[in-house]
Coordinates of N, CA and C in Angstrom, one line a residue:
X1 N 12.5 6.7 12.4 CA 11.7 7.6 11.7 C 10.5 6.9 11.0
X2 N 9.6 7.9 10.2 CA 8.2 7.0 10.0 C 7.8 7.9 9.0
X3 N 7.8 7.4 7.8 CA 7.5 8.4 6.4 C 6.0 8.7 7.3
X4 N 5.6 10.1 6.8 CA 3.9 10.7 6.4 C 3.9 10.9 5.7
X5 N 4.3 11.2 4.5 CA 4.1 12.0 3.0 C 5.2 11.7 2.3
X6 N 4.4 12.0 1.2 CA 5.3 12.1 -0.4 C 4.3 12.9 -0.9
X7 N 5.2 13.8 -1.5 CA 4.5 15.1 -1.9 C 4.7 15.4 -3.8
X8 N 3.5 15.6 -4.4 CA 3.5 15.7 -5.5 C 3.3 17.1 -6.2
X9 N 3.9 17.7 -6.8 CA 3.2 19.0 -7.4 C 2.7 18.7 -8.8
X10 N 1.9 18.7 -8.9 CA 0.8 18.2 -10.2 C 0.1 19.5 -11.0
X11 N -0.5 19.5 -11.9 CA -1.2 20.6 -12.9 C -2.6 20.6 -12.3
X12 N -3.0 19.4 -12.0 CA -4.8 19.6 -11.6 C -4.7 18.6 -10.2
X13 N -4.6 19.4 -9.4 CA -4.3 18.4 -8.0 C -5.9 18.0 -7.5
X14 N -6.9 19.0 -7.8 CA -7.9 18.3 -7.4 C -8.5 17.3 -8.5
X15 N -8.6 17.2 -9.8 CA -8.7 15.9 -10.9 C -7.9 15.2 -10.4
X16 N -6.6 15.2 -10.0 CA -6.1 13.9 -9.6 C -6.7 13.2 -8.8
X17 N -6.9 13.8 -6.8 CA -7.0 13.5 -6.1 C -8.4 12.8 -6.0
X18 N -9.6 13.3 -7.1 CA -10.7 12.4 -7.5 C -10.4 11.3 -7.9
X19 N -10.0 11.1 -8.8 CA -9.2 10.1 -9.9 C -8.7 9.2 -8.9
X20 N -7.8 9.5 -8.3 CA -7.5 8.5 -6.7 C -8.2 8.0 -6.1
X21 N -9.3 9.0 -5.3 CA -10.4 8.7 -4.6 C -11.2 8.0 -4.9
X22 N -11.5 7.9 -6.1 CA -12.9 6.6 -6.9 C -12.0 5.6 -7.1
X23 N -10.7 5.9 -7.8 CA -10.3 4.5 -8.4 C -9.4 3.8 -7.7
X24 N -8.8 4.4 -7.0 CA -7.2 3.6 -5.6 C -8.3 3.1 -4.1
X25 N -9.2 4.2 -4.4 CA -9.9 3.9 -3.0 C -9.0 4.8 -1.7
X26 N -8.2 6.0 -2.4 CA -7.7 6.7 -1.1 C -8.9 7.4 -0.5
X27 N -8.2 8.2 0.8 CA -9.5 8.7 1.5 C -8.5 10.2 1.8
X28 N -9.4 11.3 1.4 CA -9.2 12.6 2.4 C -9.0 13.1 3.6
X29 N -7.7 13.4 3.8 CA -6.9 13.6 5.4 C -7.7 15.2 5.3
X30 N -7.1 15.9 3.9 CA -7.2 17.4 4.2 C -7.3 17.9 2.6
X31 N -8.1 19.0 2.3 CA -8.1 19.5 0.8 C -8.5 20.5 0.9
X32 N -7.5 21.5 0.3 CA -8.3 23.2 0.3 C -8.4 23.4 -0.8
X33 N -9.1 24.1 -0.8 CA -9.9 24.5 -2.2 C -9.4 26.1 -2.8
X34 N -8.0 26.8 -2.1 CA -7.4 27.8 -2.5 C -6.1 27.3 -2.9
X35 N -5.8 27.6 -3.4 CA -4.2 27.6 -3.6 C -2.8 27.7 -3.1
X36 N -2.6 27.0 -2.8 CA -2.1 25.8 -3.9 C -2.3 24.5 -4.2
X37 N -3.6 24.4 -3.2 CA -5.1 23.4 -3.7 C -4.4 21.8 -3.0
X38 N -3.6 21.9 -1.6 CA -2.8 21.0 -0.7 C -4.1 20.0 -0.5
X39 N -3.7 18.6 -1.0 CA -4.1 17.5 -0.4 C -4.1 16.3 -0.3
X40 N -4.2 15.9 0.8 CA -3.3 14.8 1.6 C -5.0 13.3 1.4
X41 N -3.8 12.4 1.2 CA -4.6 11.2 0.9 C -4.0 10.2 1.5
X42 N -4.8 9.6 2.6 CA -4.4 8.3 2.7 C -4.6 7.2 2.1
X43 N -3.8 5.9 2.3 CA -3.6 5.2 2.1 C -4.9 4.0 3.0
X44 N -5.3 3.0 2.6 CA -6.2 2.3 3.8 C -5.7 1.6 4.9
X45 N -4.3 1.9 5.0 CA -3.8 1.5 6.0 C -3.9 2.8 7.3
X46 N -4.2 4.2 6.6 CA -4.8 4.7 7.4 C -3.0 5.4 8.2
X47 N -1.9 5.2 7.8 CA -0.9 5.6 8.1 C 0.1 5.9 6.8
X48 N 0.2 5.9 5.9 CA 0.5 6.6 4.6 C -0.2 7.2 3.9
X49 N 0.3 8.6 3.3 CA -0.4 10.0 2.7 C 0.5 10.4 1.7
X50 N 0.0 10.6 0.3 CA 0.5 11.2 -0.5 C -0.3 12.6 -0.3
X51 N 1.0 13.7 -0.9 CA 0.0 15.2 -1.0 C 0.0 15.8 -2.5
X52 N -1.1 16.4 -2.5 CA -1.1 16.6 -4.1 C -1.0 18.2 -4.0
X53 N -0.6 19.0 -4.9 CA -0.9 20.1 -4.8 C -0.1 20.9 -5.9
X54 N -0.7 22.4 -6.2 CA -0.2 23.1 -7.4 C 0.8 24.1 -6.9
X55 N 1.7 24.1 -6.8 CA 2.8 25.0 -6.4 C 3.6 25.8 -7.2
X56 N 3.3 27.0 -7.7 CA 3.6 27.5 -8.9 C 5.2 27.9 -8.3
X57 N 5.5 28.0 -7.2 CA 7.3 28.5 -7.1 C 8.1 27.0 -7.6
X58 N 7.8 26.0 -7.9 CA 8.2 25.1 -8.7 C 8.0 24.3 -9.5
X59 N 8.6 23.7 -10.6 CA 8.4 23.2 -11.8 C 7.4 22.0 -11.7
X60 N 6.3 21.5 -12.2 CA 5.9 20.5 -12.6 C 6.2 19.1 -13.4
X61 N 6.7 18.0 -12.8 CA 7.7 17.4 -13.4 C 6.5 16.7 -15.0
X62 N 7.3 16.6 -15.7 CA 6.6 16.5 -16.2 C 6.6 14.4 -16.6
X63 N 5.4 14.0 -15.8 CA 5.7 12.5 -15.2 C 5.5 11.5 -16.7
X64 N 4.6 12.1 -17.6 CA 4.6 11.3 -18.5 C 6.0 11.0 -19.1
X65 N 6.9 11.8 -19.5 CA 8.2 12.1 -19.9 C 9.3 11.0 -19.2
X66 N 9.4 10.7 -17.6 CA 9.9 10.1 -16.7 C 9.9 8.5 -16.6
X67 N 10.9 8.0 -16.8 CA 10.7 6.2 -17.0 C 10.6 6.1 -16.0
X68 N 9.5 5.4 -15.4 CA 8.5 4.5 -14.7 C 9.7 4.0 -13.4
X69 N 10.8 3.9 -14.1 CA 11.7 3.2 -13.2 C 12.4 4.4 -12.7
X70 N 12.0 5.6 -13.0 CA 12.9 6.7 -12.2 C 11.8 7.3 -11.2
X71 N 10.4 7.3 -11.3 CA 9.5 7.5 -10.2 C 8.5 6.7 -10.4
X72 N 7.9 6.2 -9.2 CA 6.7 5.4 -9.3 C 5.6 5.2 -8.1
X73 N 4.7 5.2 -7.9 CA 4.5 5.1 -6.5 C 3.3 3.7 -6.7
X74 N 3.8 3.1 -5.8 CA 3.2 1.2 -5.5 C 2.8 1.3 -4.5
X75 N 1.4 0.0 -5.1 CA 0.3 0.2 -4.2 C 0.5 -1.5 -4.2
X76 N 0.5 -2.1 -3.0 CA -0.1 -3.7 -2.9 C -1.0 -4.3 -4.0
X77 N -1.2 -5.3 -4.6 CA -2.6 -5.5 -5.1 C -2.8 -7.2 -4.7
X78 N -4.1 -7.5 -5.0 CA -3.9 -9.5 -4.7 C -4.3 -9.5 -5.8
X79 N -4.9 -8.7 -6.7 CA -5.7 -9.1 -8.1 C -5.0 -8.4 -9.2
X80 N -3.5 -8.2 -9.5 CA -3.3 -7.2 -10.7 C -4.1 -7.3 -11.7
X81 N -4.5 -8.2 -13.0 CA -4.8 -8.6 -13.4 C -6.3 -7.7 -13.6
X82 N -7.4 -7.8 -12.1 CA -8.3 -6.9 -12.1 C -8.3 -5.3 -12.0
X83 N -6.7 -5.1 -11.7 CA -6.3 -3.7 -11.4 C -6.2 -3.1 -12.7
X84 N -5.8 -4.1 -13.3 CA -5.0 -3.5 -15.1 C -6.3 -3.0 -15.9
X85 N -7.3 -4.0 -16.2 CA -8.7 -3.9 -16.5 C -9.4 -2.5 -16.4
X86 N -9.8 -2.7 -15.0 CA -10.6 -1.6 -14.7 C -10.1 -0.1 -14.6
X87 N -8.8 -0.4 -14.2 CA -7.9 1.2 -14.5 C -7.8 1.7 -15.9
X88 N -7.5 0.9 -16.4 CA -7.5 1.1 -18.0 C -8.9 1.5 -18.6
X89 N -9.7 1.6 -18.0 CA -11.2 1.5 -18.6 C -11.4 3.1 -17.7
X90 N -10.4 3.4 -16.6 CA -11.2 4.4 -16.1 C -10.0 5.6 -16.5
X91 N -9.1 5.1 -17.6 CA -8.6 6.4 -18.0 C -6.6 6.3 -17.9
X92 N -6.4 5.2 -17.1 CA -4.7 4.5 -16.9 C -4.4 4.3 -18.0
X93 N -3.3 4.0 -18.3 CA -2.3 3.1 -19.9 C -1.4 2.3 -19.4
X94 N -1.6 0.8 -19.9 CA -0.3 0.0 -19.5 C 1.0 0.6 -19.9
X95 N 2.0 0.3 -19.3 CA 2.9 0.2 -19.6 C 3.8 -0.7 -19.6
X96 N 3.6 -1.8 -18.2 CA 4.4 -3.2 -18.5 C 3.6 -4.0 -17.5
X97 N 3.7 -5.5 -17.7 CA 3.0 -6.4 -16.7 C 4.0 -7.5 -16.8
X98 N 4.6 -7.6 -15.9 CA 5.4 -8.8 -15.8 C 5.4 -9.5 -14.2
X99 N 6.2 -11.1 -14.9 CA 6.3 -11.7 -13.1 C 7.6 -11.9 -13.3
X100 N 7.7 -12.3 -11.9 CA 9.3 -12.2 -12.0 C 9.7 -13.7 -11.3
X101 N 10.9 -14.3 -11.1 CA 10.9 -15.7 -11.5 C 10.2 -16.4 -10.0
X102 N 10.5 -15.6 -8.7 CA 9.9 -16.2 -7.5 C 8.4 -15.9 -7.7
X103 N 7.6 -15.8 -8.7 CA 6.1 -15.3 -8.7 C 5.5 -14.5 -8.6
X104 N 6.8 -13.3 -8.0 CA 6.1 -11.9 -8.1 C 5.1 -11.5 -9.1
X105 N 4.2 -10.5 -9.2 CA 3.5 -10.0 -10.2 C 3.7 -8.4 -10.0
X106 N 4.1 -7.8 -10.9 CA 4.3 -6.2 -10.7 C 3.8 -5.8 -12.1
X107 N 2.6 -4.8 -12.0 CA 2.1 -4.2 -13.3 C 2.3 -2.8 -13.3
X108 N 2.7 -2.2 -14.1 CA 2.8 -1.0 -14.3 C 2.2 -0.4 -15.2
X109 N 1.5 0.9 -14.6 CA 0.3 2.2 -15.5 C 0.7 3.1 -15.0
X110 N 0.3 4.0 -16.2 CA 0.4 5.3 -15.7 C -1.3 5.7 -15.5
X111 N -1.1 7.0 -14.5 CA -2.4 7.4 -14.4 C -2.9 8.4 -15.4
X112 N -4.0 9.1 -15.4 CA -4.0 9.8 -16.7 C -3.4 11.1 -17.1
X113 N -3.0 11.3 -15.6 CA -2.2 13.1 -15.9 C 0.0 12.7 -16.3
X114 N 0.0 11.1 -16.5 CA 1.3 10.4 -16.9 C 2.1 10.3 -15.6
X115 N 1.8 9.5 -14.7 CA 2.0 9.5 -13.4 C 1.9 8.0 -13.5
X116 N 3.7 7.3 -13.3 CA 3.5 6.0 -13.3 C 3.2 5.3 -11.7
X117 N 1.9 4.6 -11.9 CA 1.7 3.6 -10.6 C 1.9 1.9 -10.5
X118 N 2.3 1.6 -10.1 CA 2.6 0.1 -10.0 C 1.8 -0.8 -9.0
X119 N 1.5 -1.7 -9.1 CA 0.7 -2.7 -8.4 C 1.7 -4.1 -8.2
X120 N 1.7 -4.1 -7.2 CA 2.8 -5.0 -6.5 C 1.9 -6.7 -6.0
X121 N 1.6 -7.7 -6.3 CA 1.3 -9.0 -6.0 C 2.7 -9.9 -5.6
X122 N 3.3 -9.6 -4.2 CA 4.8 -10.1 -4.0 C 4.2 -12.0 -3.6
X123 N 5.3 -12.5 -3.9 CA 5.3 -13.9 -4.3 C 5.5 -13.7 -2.4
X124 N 6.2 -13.3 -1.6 CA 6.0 -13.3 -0.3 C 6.4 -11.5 0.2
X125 N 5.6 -11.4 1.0 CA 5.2 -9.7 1.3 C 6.1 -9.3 2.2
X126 N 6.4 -8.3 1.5 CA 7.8 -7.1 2.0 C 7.3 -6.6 3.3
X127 N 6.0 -5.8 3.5 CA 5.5 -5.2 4.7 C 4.6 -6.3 5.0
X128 N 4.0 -6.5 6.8 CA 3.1 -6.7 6.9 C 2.0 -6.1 7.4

């Protein structure tokens, strides 16, 4: 089997999926502009998609509330360090930056709607 999606129900799915778009560098698979405002973002691998969307038949989790270590969604980085910076400047909040003893580097932010993302620098790489 082969993930396509992970699917989010969010409050402002299109503010997010901007917010993605400028700052992660995802790119638009698909975005309607009716409701329940579905849209799909790839990743630049060009084969993973998160979907954003407002779906009022269920609850909005509420992610700020959620430890980082019960949802998260990680993105590769080679520069955390420059990730931490400039996210934070475009509206993210740290929440932890640590290495771990083989050299990993994993930073953790939330984005602005409290949606923890992680940036992963593996000391040797899980996918290739």
């Amino acid at each position: 089997m082969k993930i396509e999606h992970l699917a989010l129900n969010v409050t402002q799915p299109h503010a997010v999926s901007d917010w993605y778009e400028k700052n992660l560098g995802l790119t638009v698979v698909k975005k309607m502009a009716e409701a329940p405002y579905m849209t799909f973002l790839a990743d630049d691998s060009g084969k993973v998609m998160i979907e954003l969307y407002q779906n009022s038949k269920a609850s909005v989790l509420e992610f700020g509330k959620l430890d980082p270590l019960m949802l998260h969604l990680a993105f590769v980085s080679e520069d955390p360090e420059h990730e931490k910076s400039r996210l934070v400047a475009a509206g993210a909040s740290l929440v932890s930056d640590d290495t771990l003893a083989d050299g990993t580097r994993l930073l953790m932010l939330r984005d602005p709607w409290g949606l923890a993302i992680q940036f992963c620098k593996r000391a040797k790489p899980m996918l290739t």
